[in-house]
PDB file of C-alpha atoms in Angstrom:
ATOM      1  CA  UNK A   1       0.000   0.000   0.000  1.00  0.00           C
ATOM      2  CA  UNK A   2       2.787   2.385   0.940  1.00  0.00           C
ATOM      3  CA  UNK A   3       4.629   1.525  -2.266  1.00  0.00           C
ATOM      4  CA  UNK A   4       1.526   2.262  -4.328  1.00  0.00           C
ATOM      5  CA  UNK A   5       1.016   5.577  -2.520  1.00  0.00           C
ATOM      6  CA  UNK A   6       4.653   6.550  -3.076  1.00  0.00           C
ATOM      7  CA  UNK A   7       4.369   5.705  -6.762  1.00  0.00           C
ATOM      8  CA  UNK A   8       1.247   7.863  -7.022  1.00  0.00           C
ATOM      9  CA  UNK A   9       2.981  10.790  -5.332  1.00  0.00           C
ATOM     10  CA  UNK A  10       6.025  10.475  -7.583  1.00  0.00           C
ATOM     11  CA  UNK A  11       3.781  10.396 -10.651  1.00  0.00           C
ATOM     12  CA  UNK A  12       2.023  13.545  -9.431  1.00  0.00           C
ATOM     13  CA  UNK A  13       5.326  15.339  -8.895  1.00  0.00           C
ATOM     14  CA  UNK A  14       6.502  14.306 -12.358  1.00  0.00           C
ATOM     15  CA  UNK A  15       3.267  15.584 -13.866  1.00  0.00           C
ATOM     16  CA  UNK A  16       3.708  18.936 -12.137  1.00  0.00           C
ATOM     17  CA  UNK A  17       7.231  19.126 -13.512  1.00  0.00           C
ATOM     18  CA  UNK A  18       5.966  18.478 -17.014  1.00  0.00           C
ATOM     19  CA  UNK A  19       3.359  21.213 -16.595  1.00  0.00           C
ATOM     20  CA  UNK A  20       6.014  23.669 -15.445  1.00  0.00           C
ATOM     21  CA  UNK A  21       8.174  22.850 -18.435  1.00  0.00           C
ATOM     22  CA  UNK A  22       5.192  23.290 -20.737  1.00  0.00           C
ATOM     23  CA  UNK A  23       4.520  26.889 -19.623  1.00  0.00           C
ATOM     24  CA  UNK A  24       5.597  28.976 -22.611  1.00  0.00           C
ATOM     25  CA  UNK A  25       7.990  31.856 -22.184  1.00  0.00           C
ATOM     26  CA  UNK A  26       6.885  35.193 -23.659  1.00  0.00           C
ATOM     27  CA  UNK A  27       7.515  35.410 -27.388  1.00  0.00           C
ATOM     28  CA  UNK A  28      10.103  38.028 -28.185  1.00  0.00           C
ATOM     29  CA  UNK A  29       9.967  40.458 -31.067  1.00  0.00           C
ATOM     30  CA  UNK A  30      11.074  38.774 -34.270  1.00  0.00           C
ATOM     31  CA  UNK A  31      11.719  41.078 -37.244  1.00  0.00           C
ATOM     32  CA  UNK A  32      11.614  39.566 -40.741  1.00  0.00           C
ATOM     33  CA  UNK A  33      14.618  38.523 -42.778  1.00  0.00           C
ATOM     34  CA  UNK A  34      16.994  37.427 -40.004  1.00  0.00           C
ATOM     35  CA  UNK A  35      19.646  35.290 -41.738  1.00  0.00           C
ATOM     36  CA  UNK A  36      21.161  32.103 -40.407  1.00  0.00           C
ATOM     37  CA  UNK A  37      24.465  32.403 -38.587  1.00  0.00           C
ATOM     38  CA  UNK A  38      26.285  30.865 -41.529  1.00  0.00           C
ATOM     39  CA  UNK A  39      24.723  33.325 -43.958  1.00  0.00           C
ATOM     40  CA  UNK A  40      25.484  36.238 -41.636  1.00  0.00           C
ATOM     41  CA  UNK A  41      29.131  35.199 -41.461  1.00  0.00           C
ATOM     42  CA  UNK A  42      29.277  35.070 -45.256  1.00  0.00           C
ATOM     43  CA  UNK A  43      27.609  38.464 -45.577  1.00  0.00           C
ATOM     44  CA  UNK A  44      29.901  39.998 -42.974  1.00  0.00           C
ATOM     45  CA  UNK A  45      32.922  38.779 -44.937  1.00  0.00           C
ATOM     46  CA  UNK A  46      31.745  40.755 -47.990  1.00  0.00           C
ATOM     47  CA  UNK A  47      31.250  44.077 -46.177  1.00  0.00           C
ATOM     48  CA  UNK A  48      33.794  46.799 -46.854  1.00  0.00           C
ATOM     49  CA  UNK A  49      35.891  47.632 -43.804  1.00  0.00           C
ATOM     50  CA  UNK A  50      36.399  51.384 -43.542  1.00  0.00           C
ATOM     51  CA  UNK A  51      36.684  54.133 -40.972  1.00  0.00           C
ATOM     52  CA  UNK A  52      33.691  56.373 -40.332  1.00  0.00           C
ATOM     53  CA  UNK A  53      33.369  59.492 -42.442  1.00  0.00           C
ATOM     54  CA  UNK A  54      31.287  62.682 -42.194  1.00  0.00           C
ATOM     55  CA  UNK A  55      31.139  62.217 -38.434  1.00  0.00           C
ATOM     56  CA  UNK A  56      30.306  65.856 -37.711  1.00  0.00           C
ATOM     57  CA  UNK A  57      27.535  66.306 -40.282  1.00  0.00           C
ATOM     58  CA  UNK A  58      24.918  63.851 -38.981  1.00  0.00           C
ATOM     59  CA  UNK A  59      21.426  65.256 -38.605  1.00  0.00           C
ATOM     60  CA  UNK A  60      18.560  63.081 -37.374  1.00  0.00           C
ATOM     61  CA  UNK A  61      16.106  65.010 -39.554  1.00  0.00           C
ATOM     62  CA  UNK A  62      17.802  63.594 -42.657  1.00  0.00           C
ATOM     63  CA  UNK A  63      16.185  60.227 -41.781  1.00  0.00           C
ATOM     64  CA  UNK A  64      12.423  60.972 -41.834  1.00  0.00           C
ATOM     65  CA  UNK A  65      10.278  58.784 -39.546  1.00  0.00           C
ATOM     66  CA  UNK A  66       7.645  57.524 -39.122  1.00  0.00           C
ATOM     67  CA  UNK A  67       5.985  56.840 -42.484  1.00  0.00           C
ATOM     68  CA  UNK A  68       2.292  56.041 -42.852  1.00  0.00           C
ATOM     69  CA  UNK A  69       2.142  52.334 -43.708  1.00  0.00           C
ATOM     70  CA  UNK A  70      -1.558  51.496 -43.897  1.00  0.00           C
ATOM     71  CA  UNK A  71      -4.626  53.587 -43.104  1.00  0.00           C
ATOM     72  CA  UNK A  72      -3.765  55.615 -40.004  1.00  0.00           C
ATOM     73  CA  UNK A  73      -0.931  53.269 -38.934  1.00  0.00           C
ATOM     74  CA  UNK A  74       2.628  54.544 -39.145  1.00  0.00           C
ATOM     75  CA  UNK A  75       5.857  52.543 -38.949  1.00  0.00           C
ATOM     76  CA  UNK A  76       6.096  52.630 -35.154  1.00  0.00           C
ATOM     77  CA  UNK A  77       2.526  51.465 -34.712  1.00  0.00           C
ATOM     78  CA  UNK A  78       3.012  48.756 -37.332  1.00  0.00           C
ATOM     79  CA  UNK A  79       6.056  47.368 -35.493  1.00  0.00           C
ATOM     80  CA  UNK A  80       4.247  47.539 -32.151  1.00  0.00           C
ATOM     81  CA  UNK A  81       1.466  45.375 -33.594  1.00  0.00           C
ATOM     82  CA  UNK A  82       3.933  43.030 -35.301  1.00  0.00           C
ATOM     83  CA  UNK A  83       6.147  42.504 -32.259  1.00  0.00           C
ATOM     84  CA  UNK A  84       3.469  42.484 -29.563  1.00  0.00           C
ATOM     85  CA  UNK A  85       0.898  39.956 -28.416  1.00  0.00           C
ATOM     86  CA  UNK A  86      -2.807  40.734 -28.173  1.00  0.00           C
ATOM     87  CA  UNK A  87      -2.287  44.316 -29.312  1.00  0.00           C
ATOM     88  CA  UNK A  88      -5.455  46.406 -29.499  1.00  0.00           C
ATOM     89  CA  UNK A  89      -5.520  49.803 -31.180  1.00  0.00           C
ATOM     90  CA  UNK A  90      -7.935  52.717 -31.388  1.00  0.00           C
ATOM     91  CA  UNK A  91      -9.148  54.479 -34.531  1.00  0.00           C
ATOM     92  CA  UNK A  92      -5.885  56.430 -34.722  1.00  0.00           C
ATOM     93  CA  UNK A  93      -3.945  53.116 -34.646  1.00  0.00           C
ATOM     94  CA  UNK A  94      -2.501  53.951 -31.231  1.00  0.00           C
ATOM     95  CA  UNK A  95      -1.883  50.803 -29.186  1.00  0.00           C
ATOM     96  CA  UNK A  96      -4.263  50.835 -26.205  1.00  0.00           C
ATOM     97  CA  UNK A  97      -3.316  47.438 -24.799  1.00  0.00           C
ATOM     98  CA  UNK A  98      -1.059  44.498 -25.481  1.00  0.00           C
ATOM     99  CA  UNK A  99       2.053  42.712 -24.256  1.00  0.00           C
ATOM    100  CA  UNK A 100       5.587  43.290 -25.491  1.00  0.00           C
ATOM    101  CA  UNK A 101       8.582  41.119 -24.618  1.00  0.00           C
ATOM    102  CA  UNK A 102      11.883  42.899 -25.203  1.00  0.00           C
ATOM    103  CA  UNK A 103      14.498  40.360 -26.353  1.00  0.00           C
ATOM    104  CA  UNK A 104      17.370  42.732 -25.560  1.00  0.00           C
ATOM    105  CA  UNK A 105      16.810  42.487 -21.807  1.00  0.00           C
ATOM    106  CA  UNK A 106      14.055  39.891 -21.329  1.00  0.00           C
ATOM    107  CA  UNK A 107      11.597  42.420 -19.866  1.00  0.00           C
ATOM    108  CA  UNK A 108       7.867  42.247 -20.564  1.00  0.00           C
ATOM    109  CA  UNK A 109       5.681  45.352 -20.817  1.00  0.00           C
ATOM    110  CA  UNK A 110       1.946  45.977 -21.068  1.00  0.00           C
ATOM    111  CA  UNK A 111       2.106  49.686 -21.919  1.00  0.00           C
ATOM    112  CA  UNK A 112       3.240  50.811 -25.365  1.00  0.00           C
ATOM    113  CA  UNK A 113       4.791  53.883 -23.732  1.00  0.00           C
ATOM    114  CA  UNK A 114       7.414  51.602 -22.171  1.00  0.00           C
ATOM    115  CA  UNK A 115       8.482  50.343 -25.593  1.00  0.00           C
ATOM    116  CA  UNK A 116      10.718  51.989 -28.193  1.00  0.00           C
ATOM    117  CA  UNK A 117      11.239  50.957 -31.789  1.00  0.00           C
ATOM    118  CA  UNK A 118      14.971  50.454 -32.124  1.00  0.00           C
ATOM    119  CA  UNK A 119      16.816  50.977 -35.373  1.00  0.00           C
ATOM    120  CA  UNK A 120      19.112  47.956 -35.143  1.00  0.00           C
ATOM    121  CA  UNK A 121      21.771  49.709 -37.205  1.00  0.00           C
ATOM    122  CA  UNK A 122      21.501  53.134 -35.642  1.00  0.00           C
ATOM    123  CA  UNK A 123      20.766  56.080 -37.895  1.00  0.00           C
ATOM    124  CA  UNK A 124      23.982  57.868 -37.008  1.00  0.00           C
ATOM    125  CA  UNK A 125      25.989  54.693 -37.598  1.00  0.00           C
ATOM    126  CA  UNK A 126      24.344  54.347 -40.988  1.00  0.00           C
ATOM    127  CA  UNK A 127      25.233  57.971 -41.755  1.00  0.00           C
ATOM    128  CA  UNK A 128      28.925  57.581 -40.980  1.00  0.00           C
ATOM    129  CA  UNK A 129      28.976  54.196 -42.761  1.00  0.00           C
ATOM    130  CA  UNK A 130      27.785  55.514 -46.106  1.00  0.00           C
ATOM    131  CA  UNK A 131      24.262  56.901 -45.770  1.00  0.00           C
ATOM    132  CA  UNK A 132      25.661  60.437 -45.894  1.00  0.00           C
ATOM    133  CA  UNK A 133      25.855  59.945 -49.661  1.00  0.00           C
ATOM    134  CA  UNK A 134      22.236  58.783 -50.021  1.00  0.00           C
ATOM    135  CA  UNK A 135      19.238  60.849 -51.007  1.00  0.00           C
ATOM    136  CA  UNK A 136      16.843  61.817 -48.237  1.00  0.00           C
ATOM    137  CA  UNK A 137      14.311  59.477 -49.847  1.00  0.00           C
ATOM    138  CA  UNK A 138      16.672  56.518 -49.507  1.00  0.00           C
ATOM    139  CA  UNK A 139      17.441  57.443 -45.911  1.00  0.00           C
ATOM    140  CA  UNK A 140      13.709  57.557 -45.224  1.00  0.00           C
ATOM    141  CA  UNK A 141      13.332  54.049 -46.678  1.00  0.00           C
ATOM    142  CA  UNK A 142      16.135  52.836 -44.430  1.00  0.00           C
ATOM    143  CA  UNK A 143      14.639  54.430 -41.323  1.00  0.00           C
ATOM    144  CA  UNK A 144      11.272  52.788 -42.014  1.00  0.00           C
ATOM    145  CA  UNK A 145      12.525  49.412 -43.297  1.00  0.00           C
ATOM    146  CA  UNK A 146       9.932  46.739 -42.489  1.00  0.00           C
ATOM    147  CA  UNK A 147      11.313  44.190 -44.947  1.00  0.00           C
ATOM    148  CA  UNK A 148      14.655  43.546 -43.268  1.00  0.00           C
ATOM    149  CA  UNK A 149      15.557  43.039 -39.575  1.00  0.00           C
ATOM    150  CA  UNK A 150      16.206  46.739 -39.020  1.00  0.00           C
ATOM    151  CA  UNK A 151      13.348  47.658 -36.662  1.00  0.00           C
ATOM    152  CA  UNK A 152      12.452  45.952 -33.376  1.00  0.00           C
ATOM    153  CA  UNK A 153      10.320  46.735 -30.323  1.00  0.00           C
ATOM    154  CA  UNK A 154      12.422  46.874 -27.133  1.00  0.00           C
ATOM    155  CA  UNK A 155      12.430  48.390 -23.649  1.00  0.00           C
ATOM    156  CA  UNK A 156      12.664  52.172 -23.990  1.00  0.00           C
ATOM    157  CA  UNK A 157      15.508  52.803 -21.543  1.00  0.00           C
ATOM    158  CA  UNK A 158      17.540  49.978 -23.067  1.00  0.00           C
ATOM    159  CA  UNK A 159      17.169  51.664 -26.445  1.00  0.00           C
ATOM    160  CA  UNK A 160      18.237  54.941 -24.864  1.00  0.00           C
ATOM    161  CA  UNK A 161      21.324  53.313 -23.342  1.00  0.00           C
ATOM    162  CA  UNK A 162      22.252  51.986 -26.785  1.00  0.00           C
ATOM    163  CA  UNK A 163      22.004  55.437 -28.323  1.00  0.00           C
ATOM    164  CA  UNK A 164      24.091  55.650 -31.500  1.00  0.00           C
ATOM    165  CA  UNK A 165      26.548  52.929 -30.481  1.00  0.00           C
ATOM    166  CA  UNK A 166      27.769  50.106 -32.734  1.00  0.00           C
ATOM    167  CA  UNK A 167      28.340  46.521 -31.472  1.00  0.00           C
ATOM    168  CA  UNK A 168      31.919  47.209 -30.408  1.00  0.00           C
ATOM    169  CA  UNK A 169      30.587  49.791 -27.931  1.00  0.00           C
ATOM    170  CA  UNK A 170      27.178  48.349 -26.990  1.00  0.00           C
ATOM    171  CA  UNK A 171      25.574  44.903 -26.902  1.00  0.00           C
ATOM    172  CA  UNK A 172      22.182  43.731 -25.624  1.00  0.00           C
ATOM    173  CA  UNK A 173      22.161  43.056 -21.861  1.00  0.00           C
ATOM    174  CA  UNK A 174      21.199  39.426 -22.535  1.00  0.00           C
ATOM    175  CA  UNK A 175      24.242  37.568 -23.844  1.00  0.00           C
ATOM    176  CA  UNK A 176      21.858  34.899 -25.127  1.00  0.00           C
ATOM    177  CA  UNK A 177      20.668  37.460 -27.701  1.00  0.00           C
ATOM    178  CA  UNK A 178      24.125  38.282 -29.059  1.00  0.00           C
ATOM    179  CA  UNK A 179      23.761  35.802 -31.921  1.00  0.00           C
ATOM    180  CA  UNK A 180      20.424  37.152 -33.136  1.00  0.00           C
ATOM    181  CA  UNK A 181      21.457  40.780 -32.688  1.00  0.00           C
ATOM    182  CA  UNK A 182      24.634  40.266 -34.734  1.00  0.00           C
ATOM    183  CA  UNK A 183      22.712  38.466 -37.461  1.00  0.00           C
ATOM    184  CA  UNK A 184      20.233  41.354 -37.694  1.00  0.00           C
ATOM    185  CA  UNK A 185      22.969  44.000 -37.701  1.00  0.00           C
ATOM    186  CA  UNK A 186      24.968  42.237 -40.413  1.00  0.00           C
ATOM    187  CA  UNK A 187      21.920  41.680 -42.638  1.00  0.00           C
ATOM    188  CA  UNK A 188      20.916  45.334 -42.471  1.00  0.00           C
ATOM    189  CA  UNK A 189      24.431  46.502 -43.318  1.00  0.00           C
ATOM    190  CA  UNK A 190      24.625  43.956 -46.123  1.00  0.00           C
ATOM    191  CA  UNK A 191      21.264  44.840 -47.685  1.00  0.00           C
ATOM    192  CA  UNK A 192      21.987  48.565 -47.542  1.00  0.00           C
ATOM    193  CA  UNK A 193      25.653  48.211 -48.611  1.00  0.00           C
ATOM    194  CA  UNK A 194      27.010  50.037 -45.582  1.00  0.00           C
ATOM    195  CA  UNK A 195      30.595  49.729 -44.376  1.00  0.00           C
ATOM    196  CA  UNK A 196      31.850  48.390 -41.043  1.00  0.00           C
ATOM    197  CA  UNK A 197      34.825  49.497 -39.003  1.00  0.00           C
ATOM    198  CA  UNK A 198      37.513  47.028 -38.006  1.00  0.00           C
ATOM    199  CA  UNK A 199      36.356  47.114 -34.366  1.00  0.00           C
ATOM    200  CA  UNK A 200      32.750  46.636 -35.420  1.00  0.00           C
ATOM    201  CA  UNK A 201      33.629  43.609 -37.558  1.00  0.00           C
ATOM    202  CA  UNK A 202      35.633  42.063 -34.716  1.00  0.00           C
ATOM    203  CA  UNK A 203      32.702  42.512 -32.314  1.00  0.00           C
ATOM    204  CA  UNK A 204      30.220  41.051 -34.791  1.00  0.00           C
ATOM    205  CA  UNK A 205      32.486  38.072 -35.471  1.00  0.00           C
ATOM    206  CA  UNK A 206      32.717  37.407 -31.746  1.00  0.00           C
ATOM    207  CA  UNK A 207      28.944  37.687 -31.307  1.00  0.00           C
ATOM    208  CA  UNK A 208      28.320  35.319 -34.212  1.00  0.00           C
ATOM    209  CA  UNK A 209      30.652  32.926 -32.445  1.00  0.00           C
ATOM    210  CA  UNK A 210      27.966  32.495 -29.762  1.00  0.00           C
ATOM    211  CA  UNK A 211      25.481  31.078 -32.271  1.00  0.00           C
TER     212      UNK A 211
END
């Protein structure tokens, strides 16, 4: 009898363990077009290594944001809906409720005001890496790029701490996200034919080594 009772208790404990393992973790923002690690390494190898130029002429206004994407929804609102869960919006397309899980730091938010849309390759970095030579129209396309992994919803103060920094100066707080972050950064630079500095390439290579 005792043996049967012990077996029942052990089965119950095992079942509880299975239930705990089955609880899903919040889904993080996943922009489109993230390449595999192997592809990212190949793309990184093709990027031109060069020092920054036009470092004193950057102007945020030369990268117009946010564009109207559909109806009353602009780029920010479109990314909030794409990267969030259960997002509800009003007639102006402003998010009134929803859940956002920031993959940079693992934080989860239920207020859109706590979430920023990060330009993975920062606008200033793009400028000094070649975008200074683009037309304003092309810079606008870059700043509102929904096709490539260039825009992602993250915790606002984490985005602020990143500022204009490249991967050699700033990385996501979660080391487990290094691989994905590097893959996104490389793809954006590759698609838009931007250069990388030697330090930037070294940092990206190291981050891809965590994949």
